């Protein structure tokens, strides 16, 4: 079992992110996506601080080295703030289908950075597993988001901006993972996540002061149902999910972990079938099977 520790942690991360994406979708419709970004991080910070106090005896990661603080703070700013802002803006310009398709470049970017910066080697079977997994995910994304969105009019300028922002989101996610791995080393993944979340909170707070968004955020806090969804998503996403993602890259290659974590569009299929009674086409089901097969290759390579 220990042989597959990193891969299993990455798969658990994808499951957590599937749950958080559903919760955040419901919360974002009530609170607003920009306000939700800060609210979810603050709630997650409270969760993880309580956990670290119980598990490690420390409310804050005061035992982390200065280098770990520096690298993990930069990782949090790039991953939580810049990456997410680019991706959300790409959603508005391109829609989720094309944005998520471009975001599927994150695993190969992470693999390239892992090779160049960390000297990681995935091997032939690992490379095949990445290609198979991403092909299945891409197939599911293209099928599941087809329909009305495909008929939207997007000007060449909007497409160029949206594609650039989605690509920057993929780069931000990949750079954030690599910096986390360098800064974390053998340090506790939950404490490392605490540092990253703190950086995200400070980054969004600075943005909110600049654009005067505090009024809308305070208004969102009064929405009880929206806050309940935000609390659920914060538990599954930034608290457990992100911590597991750091555990994953601690025990396996960055590109492999990023590929397995990119299977959220596949894992969300059974959730929407159960919760929203959506029908799944044969194409989406086949894409899911292909993606699962690719994950199996990565785990047992």
Short mmCIF file of C-alpha atoms in Angstrom, two decimals:
data_model
loop_
_atom_site.label_atom_id
_atom_site.label_comp_id
_atom_site.label_asym_id
_atom_site.label_seq_id
_atom_site.Cartn_x
_atom_site.Cartn_y
_atom_site.Cartn_z
CA UNK A 1 0.00 0.00 0.00
CA UNK A 2 2.85 2.42 0.83
CA UNK A 3 4.09 2.02 -2.76
CA UNK A 4 0.95 3.77 -4.02
CA UNK A 5 0.73 6.32 -1.20
CA UNK A 6 1.18 9.41 -3.37
CA UNK A 7 -1.13 8.18 -6.13
CA UNK A 8 -3.88 7.25 -3.65
CA UNK A 9 -3.54 10.65 -1.98
CA UNK A 10 -3.91 12.31 -5.41
CA UNK A 11 -7.04 10.25 -6.09
CA UNK A 12 -8.46 11.21 -2.69
CA UNK A 13 -7.69 14.83 -3.58
CA UNK A 14 -9.73 14.54 -6.79
CA UNK A 15 -12.65 13.09 -4.80
CA UNK A 16 -12.45 15.98 -2.31
CA UNK A 17 -12.27 18.54 -5.11
CA UNK A 18 -15.30 16.96 -6.74
CA UNK A 19 -17.28 17.47 -3.54
CA UNK A 20 -15.96 21.01 -3.08
CA UNK A 21 -16.76 21.98 -6.69
CA UNK A 22 -20.40 21.01 -6.19
CA UNK A 23 -20.60 22.89 -2.88
CA UNK A 24 -18.81 25.97 -4.23
CA UNK A 25 -21.06 26.06 -7.31
CA UNK A 26 -24.09 26.27 -5.02
CA UNK A 27 -22.39 28.82 -2.75
CA UNK A 28 -21.11 30.97 -5.62
CA UNK A 29 -24.60 31.44 -7.04
CA UNK A 30 -25.70 32.95 -3.72
CA UNK A 31 -22.57 34.73 -2.46
CA UNK A 32 -20.69 35.58 -5.66
CA UNK A 33 -17.52 33.91 -6.91
CA UNK A 34 -15.07 36.67 -5.92
CA UNK A 35 -16.38 36.98 -2.37
CA UNK A 36 -16.46 33.19 -2.09
CA UNK A 37 -12.73 32.99 -2.85
CA UNK A 38 -11.86 34.83 0.36
CA UNK A 39 -14.65 33.36 2.50
CA UNK A 40 -13.70 29.76 1.65
CA UNK A 41 -10.05 30.40 2.56
CA UNK A 42 -10.90 32.02 5.89
CA UNK A 43 -13.17 29.11 6.83
CA UNK A 44 -10.54 26.59 5.69
CA UNK A 45 -7.91 28.42 7.75
CA UNK A 46 -10.08 28.00 10.86
CA UNK A 47 -10.53 24.29 10.10
CA UNK A 48 -6.87 23.62 9.54
CA UNK A 49 -5.74 25.70 12.54
CA UNK A 50 -7.97 23.62 14.82
CA UNK A 51 -6.70 20.41 13.22
CA UNK A 52 -3.04 21.40 13.61
CA UNK A 53 -3.63 22.40 17.25
CA UNK A 54 -5.08 18.95 17.97
CA UNK A 55 -2.66 16.95 15.81
CA UNK A 56 0.57 18.94 16.19
CA UNK A 57 -0.01 21.02 19.31
CA UNK A 58 0.47 24.26 17.36
CA UNK A 59 -2.16 26.76 16.25
CA UNK A 60 0.23 28.17 13.62
CA UNK A 61 3.14 26.63 11.67
CA UNK A 62 5.76 28.39 13.78
CA UNK A 63 8.12 25.41 13.40
CA UNK A 64 8.47 25.91 9.63
CA UNK A 65 11.81 27.21 8.37
CA UNK A 66 12.06 30.72 6.87
CA UNK A 67 12.70 29.16 3.45
CA UNK A 68 9.58 27.01 3.76
CA UNK A 69 7.53 30.07 4.72
CA UNK A 70 8.86 32.03 1.75
CA UNK A 71 8.32 29.34 -0.87
CA UNK A 72 4.93 28.21 0.46
CA UNK A 73 3.68 31.80 0.71
CA UNK A 74 4.67 32.42 -2.92
CA UNK A 75 3.06 29.11 -3.86
CA UNK A 76 -0.18 30.15 -2.13
CA UNK A 77 -0.25 33.51 -3.89
CA UNK A 78 0.34 31.93 -7.29
CA UNK A 79 -1.98 28.94 -6.80
CA UNK A 80 -4.87 30.32 -4.74
CA UNK A 81 -4.91 33.94 -5.94
CA UNK A 82 -3.40 34.45 -9.39
CA UNK A 83 -4.27 31.00 -10.75
CA UNK A 84 -7.88 31.07 -9.56
CA UNK A 85 -8.48 34.65 -10.70
CA UNK A 86 -7.19 33.82 -14.18
CA UNK A 87 -9.35 30.70 -14.36
CA UNK A 88 -12.55 32.44 -13.19
CA UNK A 89 -12.02 35.23 -15.72
CA UNK A 90 -11.44 32.62 -18.43
CA UNK A 91 -14.77 31.02 -17.47
CA UNK A 92 -16.49 34.33 -18.24
CA UNK A 93 -14.74 34.78 -21.60
CA UNK A 94 -14.64 31.19 -22.88
CA UNK A 95 -17.07 29.26 -20.72
CA UNK A 96 -16.22 26.18 -18.64
CA UNK A 97 -15.80 23.74 -21.56
CA UNK A 98 -12.88 25.42 -23.31
CA UNK A 99 -11.41 26.76 -20.07
CA UNK A 100 -11.23 23.30 -18.50
CA UNK A 101 -9.86 21.87 -21.74
CA UNK A 102 -6.98 24.36 -21.68
CA UNK A 103 -6.53 23.75 -17.94
CA UNK A 104 -5.84 20.10 -18.79
CA UNK A 105 -2.40 21.37 -19.85
CA UNK A 106 -1.55 21.73 -16.13
CA UNK A 107 -0.36 18.10 -15.65
CA UNK A 108 2.12 18.09 -18.55
CA UNK A 109 3.34 21.54 -17.47
CA UNK A 110 3.79 20.20 -13.94
CA UNK A 111 5.61 17.15 -15.30
CA UNK A 112 7.93 19.40 -17.33
CA UNK A 113 8.65 21.62 -14.35
CA UNK A 114 9.18 18.57 -12.16
CA UNK A 115 11.72 17.25 -14.66
CA UNK A 116 13.52 20.59 -15.13
CA UNK A 117 13.52 21.79 -11.50
CA UNK A 118 13.30 18.63 -9.40
CA UNK A 119 14.87 16.06 -11.71
CA UNK A 120 11.75 13.87 -11.62
CA UNK A 121 11.44 11.02 -14.13
CA UNK A 122 8.02 9.57 -14.93
CA UNK A 123 9.08 6.84 -17.36
CA UNK A 124 7.42 5.47 -20.49
CA UNK A 125 4.47 3.83 -18.70
CA UNK A 126 3.88 6.96 -16.66
CA UNK A 127 3.86 9.08 -19.81
CA UNK A 128 1.37 6.73 -21.47
CA UNK A 129 -0.79 6.84 -18.33
CA UNK A 130 -0.80 10.65 -18.38
CA UNK A 131 -1.81 10.77 -22.05
CA UNK A 132 -4.58 8.19 -21.61
CA UNK A 133 -5.95 9.90 -18.49
CA UNK A 134 -5.97 13.38 -20.01
CA UNK A 135 -7.52 12.06 -23.23
CA UNK A 136 -10.38 10.56 -21.22
CA UNK A 137 -10.81 13.75 -19.17
CA UNK A 138 -10.77 15.89 -22.32
CA UNK A 139 -13.38 13.68 -23.94
CA UNK A 140 -15.65 13.98 -20.91
CA UNK A 141 -15.20 17.76 -20.69
CA UNK A 142 -15.99 18.27 -24.37
CA UNK A 143 -19.10 16.07 -24.21
CA UNK A 144 -20.51 17.22 -20.88
CA UNK A 145 -20.31 20.90 -21.69
CA UNK A 146 -21.54 20.62 -25.26
CA UNK A 147 -24.81 22.30 -26.17
CA UNK A 148 -25.85 25.93 -25.67
CA UNK A 149 -22.37 27.04 -24.77
CA UNK A 150 -21.03 25.82 -28.06
CA UNK A 151 -23.27 28.29 -29.87
CA UNK A 152 -22.06 31.34 -27.96
CA UNK A 153 -20.45 34.09 -29.99
CA UNK A 154 -16.88 34.73 -28.90
CA UNK A 155 -14.89 37.42 -30.65
CA UNK A 156 -11.29 36.62 -31.64
CA UNK A 157 -10.06 39.12 -29.06
CA UNK A 158 -12.16 37.53 -26.28
CA UNK A 159 -11.02 34.06 -27.32
CA UNK A 160 -7.35 35.11 -27.24
CA UNK A 161 -7.74 36.72 -23.80
CA UNK A 162 -9.70 33.78 -22.43
CA UNK A 163 -7.27 31.19 -23.78
CA UNK A 164 -4.31 33.15 -22.37
CA UNK A 165 -5.96 33.43 -18.95
CA UNK A 166 -6.85 29.73 -18.87
CA UNK A 167 -3.28 28.85 -19.83
CA UNK A 168 -1.96 31.15 -17.09
CA UNK A 169 -4.31 29.38 -14.68
CA UNK A 170 -2.76 26.05 -15.71
CA UNK A 171 0.75 27.48 -15.31
CA UNK A 172 -0.19 28.94 -11.91
CA UNK A 173 -1.48 25.58 -10.70
CA UNK A 174 1.67 23.80 -11.90
CA UNK A 175 4.12 26.36 -10.51
CA UNK A 176 2.23 26.36 -7.22
CA UNK A 177 2.62 22.57 -6.92
CA UNK A 178 6.32 22.61 -7.73
CA UNK A 179 7.05 25.47 -5.32
CA UNK A 180 5.05 23.65 -2.65
CA UNK A 181 7.11 20.49 -3.14
CA UNK A 182 10.39 22.42 -2.92
CA UNK A 183 9.31 24.44 0.12
CA UNK A 184 7.61 21.58 1.95
CA UNK A 185 10.27 18.87 1.67
CA UNK A 186 9.42 16.50 4.58
CA UNK A 187 7.35 19.11 6.45
CA UNK A 188 3.77 18.34 7.53
CA UNK A 189 1.40 18.77 4.52
CA UNK A 190 -1.43 20.23 6.63
CA UNK A 191 0.86 22.84 8.19
CA UNK A 192 2.24 23.62 4.73
CA UNK A 193 -1.33 24.09 3.47
CA UNK A 194 -1.96 26.44 6.40
CA UNK A 195 0.85 28.68 5.16
CA UNK A 196 -0.47 28.59 1.59
CA UNK A 197 -4.01 29.43 2.73
CA UNK A 198 -2.70 32.35 4.79
CA UNK A 199 -0.97 33.70 1.68
CA UNK A 200 -4.22 33.34 -0.27
CA UNK A 201 -6.17 35.23 2.40
CA UNK A 202 -3.67 38.09 2.41
CA UNK A 203 -3.66 38.20 -1.41
CA UNK A 204 -7.45 38.36 -1.74
CA UNK A 205 -7.71 40.86 1.13
CA UNK A 206 -5.34 43.19 -0.74
CA UNK A 207 -7.43 42.82 -3.90
CA UNK A 208 -10.65 43.51 -1.99
CA UNK A 209 -9.19 46.71 -0.56
CA UNK A 210 -8.08 47.76 -4.05
CA UNK A 211 -11.47 47.15 -5.72
CA UNK A 212 -13.57 48.01 -2.63
CA UNK A 213 -15.29 44.65 -2.48
CA UNK A 214 -15.75 44.36 1.29
CA UNK A 215 -19.37 45.54 1.20
CA UNK A 216 -20.45 42.74 -1.12
CA UNK A 217 -18.48 40.22 0.91
CA UNK A 218 -20.19 41.25 4.15
CA UNK A 219 -23.52 40.99 2.39
CA UNK A 220 -22.67 37.44 1.35
CA UNK A 221 -21.91 36.51 4.96
CA UNK A 222 -25.57 37.10 5.80
CA UNK A 223 -26.70 34.37 3.41
CA UNK A 224 -27.02 31.40 5.78
CA UNK A 225 -27.56 28.77 3.11
CA UNK A 226 -24.73 30.12 0.96
CA UNK A 227 -22.39 30.10 3.96
CA UNK A 228 -23.36 26.50 4.75
CA UNK A 229 -22.35 25.45 1.23
CA UNK A 230 -19.15 27.52 1.54
CA UNK A 231 -18.28 25.81 4.84
CA UNK A 232 -18.81 22.37 3.28
CA UNK A 233 -16.73 23.26 0.25
CA UNK A 234 -13.95 24.76 2.39
CA UNK A 235 -13.73 21.55 4.40
CA UNK A 236 -13.52 19.28 1.32
CA UNK A 237 -11.44 21.67 -0.81
CA UNK A 238 -8.81 23.99 0.71
CA UNK A 239 -8.65 22.08 4.02
CA UNK A 240 -8.64 18.35 3.22
CA UNK A 241 -8.23 18.38 -0.57
CA UNK A 242 -5.30 20.78 -0.83
CA UNK A 243 -3.55 19.14 2.12
CA UNK A 244 -3.90 15.75 0.43
CA UNK A 245 -2.55 17.25 -2.81
CA UNK A 246 0.63 18.27 -0.96
CA UNK A 247 0.81 14.81 0.58
CA UNK A 248 0.51 13.39 -2.95
CA UNK A 249 3.37 15.42 -4.42
CA UNK A 250 5.44 14.57 -1.35
CA UNK A 251 5.22 10.85 -2.22
CA UNK A 252 5.07 10.76 -6.04
CA UNK A 253 6.12 12.75 -9.10
CA UNK A 254 4.43 16.14 -9.49
CA UNK A 255 3.14 15.41 -13.01
CA UNK A 256 1.63 12.07 -11.96
CA UNK A 257 -0.15 13.64 -8.98
CA UNK A 258 -1.41 16.55 -11.11
CA UNK A 259 -2.77 14.13 -13.73
CA UNK A 260 -4.73 12.07 -11.21
CA UNK A 261 -6.04 15.24 -9.56
CA UNK A 262 -7.25 16.45 -12.97
CA UNK A 263 -9.89 13.68 -13.08
CA UNK A 264 -12.50 15.84 -11.29
CA UNK A 265 -14.66 16.21 -14.46
CA UNK A 266 -14.85 12.41 -14.60
CA UNK A 267 -15.54 11.88 -10.90
CA UNK A 268 -18.30 14.49 -10.95
CA UNK A 269 -20.40 12.36 -13.34
CA UNK A 270 -21.83 9.96 -10.72
CA UNK A 271 -22.42 12.91 -8.38
CA UNK A 272 -24.59 14.83 -10.86
CA UNK A 273 -26.41 11.63 -11.79
CA UNK A 274 -27.34 11.03 -8.14
CA UNK A 275 -27.96 14.64 -7.12
CA UNK A 276 -29.38 16.21 -10.28
CA UNK A 277 -30.72 13.12 -12.08
CA UNK A 278 -28.69 13.97 -15.18
CA UNK A 279 -28.34 11.39 -17.93
CA UNK A 280 -24.89 10.27 -18.98
CA UNK A 281 -24.24 9.60 -22.65
CA UNK A 282 -22.29 6.62 -23.89
CA UNK A 283 -19.51 9.00 -24.97
CA UNK A 284 -19.12 10.48 -21.48
CA UNK A 285 -19.17 7.00 -19.94
CA UNK A 286 -16.50 5.81 -22.37
CA UNK A 287 -14.36 8.87 -21.64
CA UNK A 288 -14.66 8.12 -17.92
CA UNK A 289 -13.56 4.52 -18.49
CA UNK A 290 -10.55 5.70 -20.51
CA UNK A 291 -9.58 8.17 -17.77
CA UNK A 292 -9.89 5.49 -15.09
CA UNK A 293 -7.73 3.19 -17.19
CA UNK A 294 -5.09 5.92 -17.44
CA UNK A 295 -5.15 6.41 -13.66
CA UNK A 296 -4.67 2.64 -13.22
CA UNK A 297 -1.59 2.82 -15.46
CA UNK A 298 -0.18 5.66 -13.33
CA UNK A 299 -0.84 3.84 -10.07
CA UNK A 300 0.55 0.45 -11.13
CA UNK A 301 3.29 1.67 -13.48
#
